[in-house]
Amino acid sequence: MLRYIFRRLGISVLVLFGAATLVFVLTINSGDPLADLRETSADNRDELIEARIRTMGLDKPWYERYAEWLRGAVGCVVPGMQCDLGVTNQGQDVLALTESAMSATLRLVIGATVLAIIVGVAVGILSAVRKYSGFDYVITFGAFIFFSLPVFWAAVLLKEYGAIRFNDWIADPRMSVTQMIIIALITGLVLQFALGGDPRRRLLTAGAAFAVVLAALAYFDADNWFRDPSMGLGVVILVSAGAGVLVTSLVTGFSERRVLYAALTTVGAGAVITFALQDVLEDGGYALLAGLFVLTVAVSVAIGAAWGGHMRRQAMLVAWVTGVIMSVVVVMDYAVSHWSAMLELKPRPVLTIGALSPNFEGDFWERFLDTGTQLLLPTVLLTLISVASYSRYTRSSMLEVMEQDYIRTARAKGVSERAVITKHAFRNALIPLTTIVAFDFASLISGAVVTEQVFGWRGMGQMFINGLRAVDPMPVMSFVLVTGAAAVLMNLAADIMYGYLDPRIRR
């Protein structure tokens, strides 16, 4: 396996070197880097031209400039060498620009990838299990629409309805009875499509969902919940316990009580920790949240190991997932409790341009909400693009696996349908999907160019576009280096996942 990994790394490095060389040559020959200075009427035009020539090294042969960049780029990965990605035509350090731009872009890409995987895989599995049903046709139709959406057009729609009109509505968030009924009806129809069953079960599902959603919306509207929301520890415990029960049902079913007890014990321990640290959590801080997340994972795994018995591995997995979900719900609880305070500081919460609100002052949770609202729309856009392909690939892979002989054998032996889908079919269906995820992560970084331009994010895409417009190869090469390295690392991760999902590949 190690020989295989090193061989793949060597080939990837050669491909990356060839791509970087080609991009450098194309960039420096795409125009005149001195064009803007030649057209200026400034008195010191000649001095400015000479300064830019020295800054960009235009008096040197192209291969010498490329060798200097390559030497500095290699220093970023080889210990003992200096990491130097050069300077822009304005003399700015490209390494510092790349670090700032990469931070902004990764916030978009990581969030969009995680959401797309969760939603796309879940929808793909449901679509495969209920193939050729009304739900399957609706999902297929929606996937094709999302897959073919022009990014810039979808971004404009999101800005119109998700930012401008939402900001108008949140100033006085009232809902008419007609709007409540329509939303409740749509929710009921979607749920009965997703859950399926005979006509009686569908009617009960739609009716129950309609009643619950209508009652919730009426309460939210009467209590002004949309401007002053709250959850509380009780809701956190209830949601987390429900998530633990759901995860248990998917992983082992309820026949193994130890696994269920591990999940519920994790929720109880999380509730105790949250109550004990409520004053500390009120102050917030990213370092604090990261430390508490690590603590949550450690406690959850320990609880799973203690309860597990002969099902220790499954109990640890269920407890870990339950703990992670509860930590997310706790963060949401503290964030939404500061929503009204954030609206006082920023009456129009969702901006159409930029990653942060200029001159915004507030405590940690209010700044957290500000960052989240600006991250929301571009993340949703990238998620919609990816979730369409994930759902289709998952459906196709699941349908292929479900026709295999070992699936029919498992059913003939009396294995429950839940175990057939989650334990036998899903794991094997993930093998081709890992390739898609690996390529999609790298392509999202490069594909975020349009999204960042529309939403005014100062990320890798904007740095790349600015470099091309100025015929400045250093920012462009930095973009190629980051996206190329991401592609190499994600493909390596896919190879390792192959070995985990299919032990035959390890040999």
Short mmCIF file of C-alpha atoms in Angstrom, two decimals:
data_model
loop_
_atom_site.label_atom_id
_atom_site.label_comp_id
_atom_site.label_asym_id
_atom_site.label_seq_id
_atom_site.Cartn_x
_atom_site.Cartn_y
_atom_site.Cartn_z
CA MET A 1 0.00 0.00 0.00
CA LEU A 2 2.85 2.40 0.86
CA ARG A 3 4.57 1.72 -2.47
CA TYR A 4 1.32 2.43 -4.24
CA ILE A 5 0.84 5.72 -2.34
CA PHE A 6 4.42 6.89 -3.03
CA ARG A 7 4.07 5.99 -6.69
CA ARG A 8 0.85 7.95 -6.97
CA LEU A 9 2.46 10.91 -5.22
CA GLY A 10 5.40 10.85 -7.63
CA ILE A 11 3.13 10.79 -10.67
CA SER A 12 0.98 13.58 -9.20
CA VAL A 13 4.03 15.76 -8.61
CA LEU A 14 5.08 15.35 -12.25
CA VAL A 15 1.58 16.23 -13.44
CA LEU A 16 1.51 19.27 -11.14
CA PHE A 17 4.90 20.39 -12.46
CA GLY A 18 3.75 20.10 -16.07
CA ALA A 19 0.52 21.98 -15.38
CA ALA A 20 2.34 24.76 -13.50
CA THR A 21 4.86 25.19 -16.33
CA LEU A 22 2.11 25.39 -18.94
CA VAL A 23 0.05 27.90 -16.93
CA PHE A 24 3.10 30.11 -16.30
CA VAL A 25 3.97 30.25 -20.00
CA LEU A 26 0.37 30.95 -21.02
CA THR A 27 -0.04 33.68 -18.40
CA ILE A 28 3.08 35.66 -19.27
CA ASN A 29 2.14 35.53 -22.96
CA SER A 30 -1.50 36.53 -22.45
CA GLY A 31 -0.87 40.27 -22.58
CA ASP A 32 1.35 43.18 -21.63
CA PRO A 33 1.93 43.57 -17.85
CA LEU A 34 2.95 47.20 -18.45
CA ALA A 35 -0.09 48.19 -20.52
CA ASP A 36 -1.74 50.27 -17.80
CA LEU A 37 1.47 52.20 -17.15
CA ARG A 38 2.16 52.84 -20.83
CA GLU A 39 -1.26 54.52 -21.15
CA THR A 40 -0.91 56.71 -18.07
CA SER A 41 -0.14 60.43 -18.36
CA ALA A 42 1.74 60.61 -15.03
CA ASP A 43 4.95 62.63 -15.03
CA ASN A 44 6.91 59.77 -13.49
CA ARG A 45 5.65 57.16 -15.97
CA ASP A 46 9.13 55.96 -16.92
CA GLU A 47 10.12 55.53 -13.28
CA LEU A 48 6.93 53.53 -12.60
CA ILE A 49 7.63 51.28 -15.59
CA GLU A 50 11.21 50.68 -14.45
CA ALA A 51 10.01 49.90 -10.91
CA ARG A 52 7.47 47.34 -12.16
CA ILE A 53 10.05 45.72 -14.43
CA ARG A 54 12.33 45.25 -11.42
CA THR A 55 9.46 44.06 -9.20
CA MET A 56 8.22 41.46 -11.68
CA GLY A 57 11.65 40.54 -13.03
CA LEU A 58 10.62 41.34 -16.61
CA ASP A 59 14.26 41.94 -17.53
CA LYS A 60 15.00 38.24 -16.96
CA PRO A 61 14.26 35.28 -19.29
CA TRP A 62 10.97 33.53 -18.58
CA TYR A 63 12.63 30.29 -17.54
CA GLU A 64 14.75 32.12 -14.96
CA ARG A 65 11.64 33.73 -13.47
CA TYR A 66 9.90 30.37 -13.46
CA ALA A 67 12.87 28.70 -11.78
CA GLU A 68 12.81 31.34 -9.01
CA TRP A 69 9.11 30.76 -8.42
CA LEU A 70 9.54 26.98 -8.49
CA ARG A 71 12.36 27.13 -5.96
CA GLY A 72 10.23 29.21 -3.59
CA ALA A 73 7.18 26.94 -4.12
CA VAL A 74 9.22 23.80 -3.34
CA GLY A 75 10.35 25.53 -0.15
CA CYS A 76 6.72 25.56 1.01
CA VAL A 77 6.70 21.75 1.27
CA VAL A 78 10.35 20.86 1.91
CA PRO A 79 11.58 21.51 5.48
CA GLY A 80 14.62 23.74 5.76
CA MET A 81 13.87 25.73 2.60
CA GLN A 82 12.29 29.18 2.49
CA CYS A 83 8.69 29.36 1.30
CA ASP A 84 8.46 32.25 -1.17
CA LEU A 85 5.70 32.64 -3.77
CA GLY A 86 7.00 35.98 -5.02
CA VAL A 87 5.30 39.37 -5.08
CA THR A 88 2.53 40.90 -7.16
CA ASN A 89 3.10 43.68 -9.68
CA GLN A 90 2.30 46.08 -6.80
CA GLY A 91 4.95 44.54 -4.55
CA GLN A 92 2.54 42.68 -2.24
CA ASP A 93 3.67 39.37 -0.76
CA VAL A 94 1.80 36.61 -2.62
CA LEU A 95 2.21 34.13 0.26
CA ALA A 96 0.36 36.46 2.63
CA LEU A 97 -2.34 37.10 0.01
CA THR A 98 -2.70 33.35 -0.56
CA GLU A 99 -3.11 32.61 3.14
CA SER A 100 -5.86 35.22 3.46
CA ALA A 101 -7.58 34.17 0.22
CA MET A 102 -7.33 30.47 1.00
CA SER A 103 -8.93 31.01 4.41
CA ALA A 104 -11.93 32.72 2.78
CA THR A 105 -12.29 30.12 0.02
CA LEU A 106 -11.91 27.10 2.30
CA ARG A 107 -14.72 28.41 4.50
CA LEU A 108 -16.95 28.25 1.45
CA VAL A 109 -15.70 24.98 0.00
CA ILE A 110 -15.52 22.91 3.20
CA GLY A 111 -19.00 23.93 4.31
CA ALA A 112 -20.47 23.35 0.85
CA THR A 113 -18.76 19.96 0.50
CA VAL A 114 -19.92 18.68 3.90
CA LEU A 115 -23.50 19.83 3.32
CA ALA A 116 -23.54 18.43 -0.21
CA ILE A 117 -22.28 15.04 0.95
CA ILE A 118 -24.82 14.77 3.77
CA VAL A 119 -27.80 15.94 1.73
CA GLY A 120 -26.77 14.37 -1.58
CA VAL A 121 -25.97 10.94 -0.17
CA ALA A 122 -29.13 10.84 1.97
CA VAL A 123 -31.34 11.88 -0.95
CA GLY A 124 -29.55 9.48 -3.30
CA ILE A 125 -30.13 6.54 -0.95
CA LEU A 126 -33.81 7.38 -0.53
CA SER A 127 -34.16 7.78 -4.27
CA ALA A 128 -32.54 4.38 -4.90
CA VAL A 129 -34.61 2.60 -2.24
CA ARG A 130 -37.79 4.07 -3.68
CA LYS A 131 -36.82 3.86 -7.34
CA TYR A 132 -39.38 4.79 -10.00
CA SER A 133 -41.69 6.28 -7.37
CA GLY A 134 -43.03 9.81 -7.40
CA PHE A 135 -40.33 10.81 -4.94
CA ASP A 136 -37.63 9.39 -7.22
CA TYR A 137 -38.95 11.29 -10.23
CA VAL A 138 -39.15 14.56 -8.28
CA ILE A 139 -35.57 14.16 -7.00
CA THR A 140 -34.32 13.28 -10.47
CA PHE A 141 -36.04 16.31 -11.95
CA GLY A 142 -34.67 18.60 -9.23
CA ALA A 143 -31.15 17.18 -9.58
CA PHE A 144 -31.07 17.88 -13.30
CA ILE A 145 -32.29 21.44 -12.70
CA PHE A 146 -29.66 22.15 -10.06
CA PHE A 147 -26.93 20.50 -12.13
CA SER A 148 -27.69 22.68 -15.16
CA LEU A 149 -28.16 25.97 -13.27
CA PRO A 150 -25.90 28.78 -14.53
CA VAL A 151 -23.93 29.78 -11.44
CA PHE A 152 -24.13 33.53 -12.01
CA TRP A 153 -27.91 33.41 -12.59
CA ALA A 154 -28.54 31.31 -9.48
CA ALA A 155 -26.32 33.67 -7.48
CA VAL A 156 -28.37 36.68 -8.59
CA LEU A 157 -31.60 34.92 -7.56
CA LEU A 158 -30.15 34.07 -4.15
CA LYS A 159 -29.07 37.67 -3.64
CA GLU A 160 -32.54 38.91 -4.58
CA TYR A 161 -34.59 36.50 -2.46
CA GLY A 162 -32.10 35.36 0.19
CA ALA A 163 -30.66 38.78 0.96
CA ILE A 164 -32.67 41.78 -0.30
CA ARG A 165 -36.20 40.45 0.22
CA PHE A 166 -35.27 38.57 3.39
CA ASN A 167 -33.83 41.76 4.87
CA ASP A 168 -37.07 43.57 4.06
CA TRP A 169 -39.14 40.79 5.64
CA ILE A 170 -37.08 40.39 8.83
CA ALA A 171 -37.73 44.04 9.73
CA ASP A 172 -41.34 42.99 10.47
CA PRO A 173 -41.49 39.18 10.13
CA ARG A 174 -45.21 38.55 9.95
CA MET A 175 -46.84 35.65 8.11
CA SER A 176 -50.37 35.49 6.83
CA VAL A 177 -52.59 32.46 7.41
CA THR A 178 -52.43 31.68 3.70
CA GLN A 179 -48.63 31.62 3.75
CA MET A 180 -48.62 29.31 6.78
CA ILE A 181 -51.05 26.90 5.12
CA ILE A 182 -49.05 26.81 1.89
CA ILE A 183 -45.77 26.10 3.72
CA ALA A 184 -47.43 23.40 5.85
CA LEU A 185 -49.00 21.78 2.77
CA ILE A 186 -45.68 21.71 0.91
CA THR A 187 -43.94 20.18 3.94
CA GLY A 188 -46.60 17.50 4.25
CA LEU A 189 -46.43 16.63 0.56
CA VAL A 190 -42.62 16.40 0.60
CA LEU A 191 -42.57 14.18 3.70
CA GLN A 192 -45.20 11.76 2.43
CA PHE A 193 -43.29 11.52 -0.86
CA ALA A 194 -40.04 10.83 1.00
CA LEU A 195 -41.40 8.30 3.51
CA GLY A 196 -43.77 6.53 1.13
CA GLY A 197 -46.00 3.63 2.18
CA ASP A 198 -49.60 2.73 1.46
CA PRO A 199 -52.22 5.46 0.89
CA ARG A 200 -53.33 5.42 4.53
CA ARG A 201 -49.76 5.87 5.80
CA ARG A 202 -49.12 8.64 3.29
CA LEU A 203 -52.27 10.47 4.39
CA LEU A 204 -51.33 10.17 8.07
CA THR A 205 -47.78 11.42 7.37
CA ALA A 206 -48.99 14.39 5.34
CA GLY A 207 -51.70 15.26 7.88
CA ALA A 208 -49.38 15.04 10.90
CA ALA A 209 -46.67 17.11 9.19
CA PHE A 210 -49.26 19.69 8.08
CA ALA A 211 -50.63 20.05 11.61
CA VAL A 212 -47.23 20.25 13.31
CA VAL A 213 -45.78 22.78 10.86
CA LEU A 214 -48.93 24.93 10.89
CA ALA A 215 -48.97 25.01 14.71
CA ALA A 216 -45.25 25.81 14.88
CA LEU A 217 -45.54 28.67 12.36
CA ALA A 218 -48.55 30.10 14.20
CA TYR A 219 -46.60 30.03 17.47
CA PHE A 220 -43.50 31.57 15.90
CA ASP A 221 -45.56 34.35 14.36
CA ALA A 222 -47.46 35.13 17.57
CA ASP A 223 -44.30 35.07 19.72
CA ASN A 224 -42.20 37.15 17.28
CA TRP A 225 -39.82 34.18 17.25
CA PHE A 226 -38.20 35.10 13.94
CA ARG A 227 -36.68 38.22 15.48
CA ASP A 228 -36.18 36.88 19.00
CA PRO A 229 -35.67 33.11 18.73
CA SER A 230 -34.72 30.79 21.56
CA MET A 231 -34.22 27.07 22.05
CA GLY A 232 -32.96 26.32 25.55
CA LEU A 233 -31.29 23.26 27.05
CA GLY A 234 -34.54 21.25 26.97
CA VAL A 235 -34.86 21.56 23.20
CA VAL A 236 -31.14 20.78 22.81
CA ILE A 237 -31.56 17.56 24.82
CA LEU A 238 -34.72 16.57 22.93
CA VAL A 239 -33.17 17.13 19.48
CA SER A 240 -29.92 15.41 20.43
CA ALA A 241 -31.74 12.41 21.91
CA GLY A 242 -33.80 12.12 18.74
CA ALA A 243 -30.61 12.23 16.68
CA GLY A 244 -29.08 9.53 18.88
CA VAL A 245 -32.11 7.29 18.41
CA LEU A 246 -32.05 7.87 14.65
CA VAL A 247 -28.32 7.09 14.37
CA THR A 248 -28.78 3.96 16.47
CA SER A 249 -31.62 2.76 14.25
CA LEU A 250 -29.47 3.25 11.14
CA VAL A 251 -26.30 1.62 12.48
CA THR A 252 -27.50 -1.35 14.56
CA GLY A 253 -31.24 -1.13 15.07
CA PHE A 254 -32.84 -1.29 18.51
CA SER A 255 -32.08 -4.95 19.16
CA GLU A 256 -28.69 -3.94 20.58
CA ARG A 257 -29.73 -1.95 23.64
CA ARG A 258 -26.15 -1.21 24.68
CA VAL A 259 -25.65 0.94 21.59
CA LEU A 260 -28.82 2.91 22.30
CA TYR A 261 -27.78 3.37 25.93
CA ALA A 262 -24.40 4.69 24.75
CA ALA A 263 -26.14 7.29 22.58
CA LEU A 264 -28.51 8.41 25.33
CA THR A 265 -25.70 8.49 27.92
CA THR A 266 -23.74 10.72 25.56
CA VAL A 267 -26.69 13.11 25.43
CA GLY A 268 -26.91 13.12 29.22
CA ALA A 269 -23.19 13.79 29.61
CA GLY A 270 -23.40 16.56 27.01
CA ALA A 271 -26.30 18.16 28.87
CA VAL A 272 -24.32 18.13 32.15
CA ILE A 273 -21.24 19.65 30.48
CA THR A 274 -23.34 22.31 28.73
CA PHE A 275 -25.12 23.27 31.97
CA ALA A 276 -21.86 23.40 33.93
CA LEU A 277 -20.11 25.58 31.32
CA GLN A 278 -23.02 27.85 30.36
CA ASP A 279 -21.28 30.99 31.66
CA VAL A 280 -18.09 30.12 29.80
CA LEU A 281 -20.02 29.34 26.63
CA GLU A 282 -21.81 32.69 26.87
CA ASP A 283 -18.46 34.45 26.43
CA GLY A 284 -17.62 32.21 23.44
CA GLY A 285 -14.40 32.02 21.47
CA TYR A 286 -13.23 29.80 18.62
CA ALA A 287 -10.43 28.27 20.72
CA LEU A 288 -12.97 27.44 23.43
CA LEU A 289 -15.38 25.83 20.95
CA ALA A 290 -12.56 23.80 19.38
CA GLY A 291 -11.41 22.58 22.82
CA LEU A 292 -14.95 21.65 23.85
CA PHE A 293 -15.45 19.82 20.56
CA VAL A 294 -12.35 17.70 21.22
CA LEU A 295 -13.62 17.06 24.76
CA THR A 296 -17.02 16.03 23.37
CA VAL A 297 -15.46 13.54 20.96
CA ALA A 298 -13.24 12.06 23.70
CA VAL A 299 -16.12 11.70 26.17
CA SER A 300 -18.42 10.24 23.52
CA VAL A 301 -15.88 7.62 22.42
CA ALA A 302 -15.20 6.70 26.06
CA ILE A 303 -18.93 6.28 26.74
CA GLY A 304 -19.31 4.12 23.64
CA ALA A 305 -16.36 1.95 24.68
CA ALA A 306 -17.76 1.57 28.20
CA TRP A 307 -21.26 0.57 27.05
CA GLY A 308 -20.31 -1.33 23.93
CA GLY A 309 -19.47 -4.86 25.05
CA HIS A 310 -19.30 -7.09 21.98
CA MET A 311 -20.72 -4.15 19.96
CA ARG A 312 -18.00 -1.76 21.11
CA ARG A 313 -17.08 -0.53 17.66
CA GLN A 314 -20.66 0.29 16.71
CA ALA A 315 -21.37 1.84 20.11
CA MET A 316 -18.32 4.10 19.82
CA LEU A 317 -19.42 5.18 16.32
CA VAL A 318 -22.99 5.94 17.40
CA ALA A 319 -21.86 7.79 20.54
CA TRP A 320 -19.32 9.80 18.54
CA VAL A 321 -21.87 10.86 15.90
CA THR A 322 -24.44 11.70 18.58
CA GLY A 323 -21.89 13.81 20.46
CA VAL A 324 -20.93 15.71 17.31
CA ILE A 325 -24.58 16.40 16.47
CA MET A 326 -25.24 17.60 20.03
CA SER A 327 -22.24 19.93 19.93
CA VAL A 328 -23.59 21.47 16.71
CA VAL A 329 -27.05 21.90 18.29
CA VAL A 330 -25.53 23.58 21.37
CA VAL A 331 -23.64 26.05 19.16
CA MET A 332 -26.86 26.76 17.26
CA ASP A 333 -28.68 27.35 20.56
CA TYR A 334 -26.19 29.97 21.74
CA ALA A 335 -26.05 31.58 18.29
CA VAL A 336 -29.82 31.99 17.82
CA SER A 337 -30.17 33.39 21.35
CA HIS A 338 -28.06 36.37 20.18
CA TRP A 339 -29.98 36.88 16.92
CA SER A 340 -32.11 39.74 18.27
CA ALA A 341 -29.02 41.53 19.63
CA MET A 342 -27.33 41.15 16.25
CA LEU A 343 -30.38 42.64 14.51
CA GLU A 344 -30.17 45.67 16.78
CA LEU A 345 -26.60 46.27 15.59
CA LYS A 346 -27.28 45.29 11.99
CA PRO A 347 -30.94 45.68 10.91
CA ARG A 348 -30.25 44.18 7.45
CA PRO A 349 -28.33 41.04 8.43
CA VAL A 350 -27.54 39.48 5.03
CA LEU A 351 -25.26 41.49 2.77
CA THR A 352 -25.08 40.94 -0.98
CA ILE A 353 -21.37 41.80 -1.22
CA GLY A 354 -18.45 40.85 1.01
CA ALA A 355 -17.56 38.23 3.59
CA LEU A 356 -17.83 40.50 6.65
CA SER A 357 -19.81 43.58 7.61
CA PRO A 358 -17.56 46.67 7.71
CA ASN A 359 -17.14 48.28 11.13
CA PHE A 360 -19.37 45.70 12.81
CA GLU A 361 -19.04 45.72 16.58
CA GLY A 362 -20.47 43.06 18.84
CA ASP A 363 -19.57 40.21 21.16
CA PHE A 364 -18.34 36.81 19.96
CA TRP A 365 -21.74 35.31 19.18
CA GLU A 366 -22.91 38.40 17.31
CA ARG A 367 -19.75 38.35 15.18
CA PHE A 368 -20.27 34.61 14.74
CA LEU A 369 -23.77 35.27 13.38
CA ASP A 370 -22.49 38.05 11.14
CA THR A 371 -19.90 35.72 9.63
CA GLY A 372 -22.50 32.97 9.23
CA THR A 373 -25.04 35.18 7.45
CA GLN A 374 -22.43 36.29 4.90
CA LEU A 375 -21.29 32.70 4.44
CA LEU A 376 -24.82 31.40 3.94
CA LEU A 377 -25.70 32.39 0.36
CA PRO A 378 -22.45 31.43 -1.44
CA THR A 379 -22.35 28.16 0.53
CA VAL A 380 -25.93 27.36 -0.47
CA LEU A 381 -25.06 28.09 -4.10
CA LEU A 382 -22.04 25.77 -4.15
CA THR A 383 -24.00 23.12 -2.23
CA LEU A 384 -26.85 23.11 -4.77
CA ILE A 385 -24.38 22.57 -7.58
CA SER A 386 -22.66 19.64 -5.84
CA VAL A 387 -25.69 18.00 -4.24
CA ALA A 388 -27.20 17.28 -7.65
CA SER A 389 -24.22 15.20 -8.78
CA TYR A 390 -23.82 13.49 -5.38
CA SER A 391 -27.46 12.41 -5.33
CA ARG A 392 -27.32 11.01 -8.86
CA TYR A 393 -24.05 9.15 -8.33
CA THR A 394 -25.27 7.74 -5.01
CA ARG A 395 -28.53 6.58 -6.57
CA SER A 396 -26.77 4.94 -9.50
CA SER A 397 -24.19 3.23 -7.28
CA MET A 398 -26.83 2.02 -4.81
CA LEU A 399 -29.01 0.59 -7.59
CA GLU A 400 -26.04 -1.29 -9.01
CA VAL A 401 -25.05 -2.70 -5.62
CA MET A 402 -28.64 -3.66 -4.72
CA GLU A 403 -28.70 -6.04 -7.71
CA GLN A 404 -25.64 -8.01 -6.55
CA ASP A 405 -25.87 -11.62 -5.42
CA TYR A 406 -24.71 -10.97 -1.86
CA ILE A 407 -27.61 -8.54 -1.37
CA ARG A 408 -30.10 -11.21 -2.45
CA THR A 409 -28.34 -13.70 -0.18
CA ALA A 410 -28.59 -11.35 2.80
CA ARG A 411 -32.29 -10.89 2.20
CA ALA A 412 -32.80 -14.65 1.79
CA LYS A 413 -31.10 -15.20 5.18
CA GLY A 414 -33.65 -12.93 6.82
CA VAL A 415 -31.46 -9.87 7.35
CA SER A 416 -33.60 -6.80 7.97
CA GLU A 417 -33.96 -4.31 5.14
CA ARG A 418 -32.29 -1.64 7.30
CA ALA A 419 -29.19 -3.82 7.73
CA VAL A 420 -29.18 -4.72 4.04
CA ILE A 421 -29.17 -1.07 3.03
CA THR A 422 -26.91 0.48 5.68
CA LYS A 423 -24.48 -2.39 6.35
CA HIS A 424 -24.20 -4.28 3.07
CA ALA A 425 -25.25 -1.96 0.24
CA PHE A 426 -24.26 1.51 1.41
CA ARG A 427 -20.64 0.73 2.25
CA ASN A 428 -19.99 -0.83 -1.15
CA ALA A 429 -21.87 1.97 -2.90
CA LEU A 430 -19.48 4.49 -1.32
CA ILE A 431 -16.45 3.17 -3.25
CA PRO A 432 -17.15 5.00 -6.55
CA LEU A 433 -18.53 7.98 -4.65
CA THR A 434 -15.17 8.62 -2.95
CA THR A 435 -13.69 9.44 -6.36
CA ILE A 436 -16.41 11.99 -7.05
CA VAL A 437 -15.94 13.67 -3.66
CA ALA A 438 -12.17 13.86 -4.16
CA PHE A 439 -12.45 15.53 -7.55
CA ASP A 440 -15.35 17.72 -6.50
CA PHE A 441 -13.49 19.26 -3.55
CA ALA A 442 -10.64 20.41 -5.78
CA SER A 443 -13.00 21.53 -8.53
CA LEU A 444 -15.07 23.55 -6.04
CA ILE A 445 -11.98 25.58 -5.13
CA SER A 446 -11.42 26.45 -8.78
CA GLY A 447 -15.16 26.67 -9.48
CA ALA A 448 -15.61 29.21 -6.70
CA VAL A 449 -14.15 31.82 -9.06
CA VAL A 450 -17.57 32.85 -10.39
CA THR A 451 -19.25 32.61 -7.00
CA GLU A 452 -16.64 34.79 -5.34
CA GLN A 453 -16.90 37.37 -8.10
CA VAL A 454 -20.69 37.63 -7.76
CA PHE A 455 -20.68 37.79 -3.95
CA GLY A 456 -17.55 39.95 -3.68
CA TRP A 457 -15.49 37.45 -1.68
CA ARG A 458 -11.75 38.09 -1.50
CA GLY A 459 -10.79 34.47 -2.00
CA MET A 460 -8.68 32.38 -4.32
CA GLY A 461 -10.98 33.08 -7.25
CA GLN A 462 -10.63 36.84 -6.98
CA MET A 463 -6.86 36.55 -6.62
CA PHE A 464 -6.76 34.39 -9.75
CA ILE A 465 -8.90 36.80 -11.79
CA ASN A 466 -6.90 39.83 -10.66
CA GLY A 467 -3.66 38.08 -11.64
CA LEU A 468 -4.97 37.24 -15.10
CA ARG A 469 -6.24 40.76 -15.72
CA ALA A 470 -2.90 42.28 -14.71
CA VAL A 471 -0.87 39.61 -16.61
CA ASP A 472 0.77 38.93 -13.26
CA PRO A 473 1.86 35.26 -13.09
CA MET A 474 2.59 35.06 -9.35
CA PRO A 475 -1.03 35.15 -8.02
CA VAL A 476 -2.09 32.85 -10.87
CA MET A 477 0.67 30.35 -10.03
CA SER A 478 -0.29 30.45 -6.37
CA PHE A 479 -3.86 29.57 -7.34
CA VAL A 480 -2.61 26.67 -9.49
CA LEU A 481 -0.38 25.46 -6.66
CA VAL A 482 -3.20 25.42 -4.10
CA THR A 483 -5.81 23.80 -6.36
CA GLY A 484 -3.29 21.30 -7.72
CA ALA A 485 -2.13 20.34 -4.25
CA ALA A 486 -5.76 19.97 -3.16
CA ALA A 487 -6.42 17.66 -6.11
CA VAL A 488 -3.36 15.53 -5.27
CA LEU A 489 -4.19 15.28 -1.56
CA MET A 490 -7.88 14.53 -2.14
CA ASN A 491 -7.05 11.80 -4.66
CA LEU A 492 -4.61 10.31 -2.17
CA ALA A 493 -7.35 10.40 0.47
CA ALA A 494 -9.67 8.64 -1.99
CA ASP A 495 -7.08 5.89 -2.51
CA ILE A 496 -6.80 5.37 1.25
CA MET A 497 -10.60 5.31 1.58
CA TYR A 498 -10.73 2.62 -1.10
CA GLY A 499 -8.58 0.40 1.10
CA TYR A 500 -10.80 1.06 4.11
CA LEU A 501 -14.08 0.43 2.30
CA ASP A 502 -12.87 -2.62 0.36
CA PRO A 503 -10.20 -4.73 2.16
CA ARG A 504 -9.37 -6.48 -1.14
CA ILE A 505 -7.78 -3.25 -2.40
CA ARG A 506 -5.29 -3.28 0.52
CA ARG A 507 -3.82 -6.50 -0.86
#
